[in-house]
Structure formats: C-alpha cells, structure tokens
Amino acid sequence: MKINGTLINYYFHCKRQFWLHGNRINLEANSEDVRIGKILHELKSEGKNNTEISIDNVKIDKLTDEYLVEIKKSDADVEAVKWQVILYLKILKDKGIERKGKIEFDEKNKQKKKIIYVELTEALEKELEKLELEMKELLEKDMPPKNYEVKKCKRCAYYEYCYV
Ligand code: SF4
C-alpha cells in the first residue's frame, strides 16, 4: 500500500490507529470529530473556487506560488501534521514542483490563526524514506499494536473498537 497523508498522520498519532486504517478497518464515518472536520472543509470551499488539489494518492488543501498549504482545525498533534506536509512536499518535489510547507491551524474560538512553516531538507527526505519503510513493515504485521488508554483515545474514531 502507498503511504498517503492520512496514514502518515495516524502513524504519529497512534501506531494502532495507523495499522487499523492501513488494513482497511475504517471507522471514521462514526466519528463526530471527523464529521465536523469534513463539514468545515466543505463550508470553506463553498462560494470559492475549490482550491483542493489531488496528486497521486494525496489531497493538498492549497498550492500557492510559494507554499503548499495544509489547513487543520486543531493543533492537538503538530508532529503528525508536520510529517503529513513533509510527505506532500516530497511528492510534489518528485514531480518537479518545489514549495515550502505552511500549516494553518484554524481553531474555532481563537482570533489569531497559528501558523507553522516546514521546509523539506535533505535530512528530512532521508528520515521520510526510513519512516516509509518502517510504516510498510508495520502494515504487513498480522495484528495491530496493542491499544493503550491515553487521553487522545477518547476522541478517536476507533475508541469503541479498542475499548468496548
Ligand atoms: S482508541 Fe486509542 S489506541 Fe485505539 S486507535 Fe484510537 S488512539 Fe489508538
């Protein structure tokens, strides 16, 4: 399976979630958080030209002359989003399009958007290569990693699968 943005994000968020999603056990349709994210995304696209771009197996929120822009509704897992953007930057670079990454956290109840910038360096490309191998190895395992009760589990689409 080709690693896409959702998978690399889940890999950093939770290895079990990554394995479940990668092995096509998809429970996101039951998740309130995922539904809210999708609705926000659709509302943002309404009335504008839809700026989302699909390249290979990834969907990019916006591409400007300088940046690849990823928009998130929460900054709860910055590392996961950062790697998602690094993957996108690499996919673009392989197609001859070089950009910097810009992550905008568009959180409700916050006046000012938090913005993080990411640049694809040689070291990050090497790390990404290593990560992709690790991810593929994990996906091939017969069973998912064990669940662990953490704060983020409560909002996860797989909560019932893991704990009920
Ligand atoms: S409920 Fe917790 S352990 Fe299970 S997939 Fe979600 S984050 Fe991972």
PDB file of C-alpha atoms in Angstrom, residues 8 79 90:
ATOM      1  CA  ILE A   8       1.479   9.132   7.958  1.00  0.00           C
ATOM      2  CA  GLU A  79       4.182  16.438  14.776  1.00  0.00           C
ATOM      3  CA  LYS A  90       8.338  15.248  -1.287  1.00  0.00           C
TER       4      LYS A  90
END
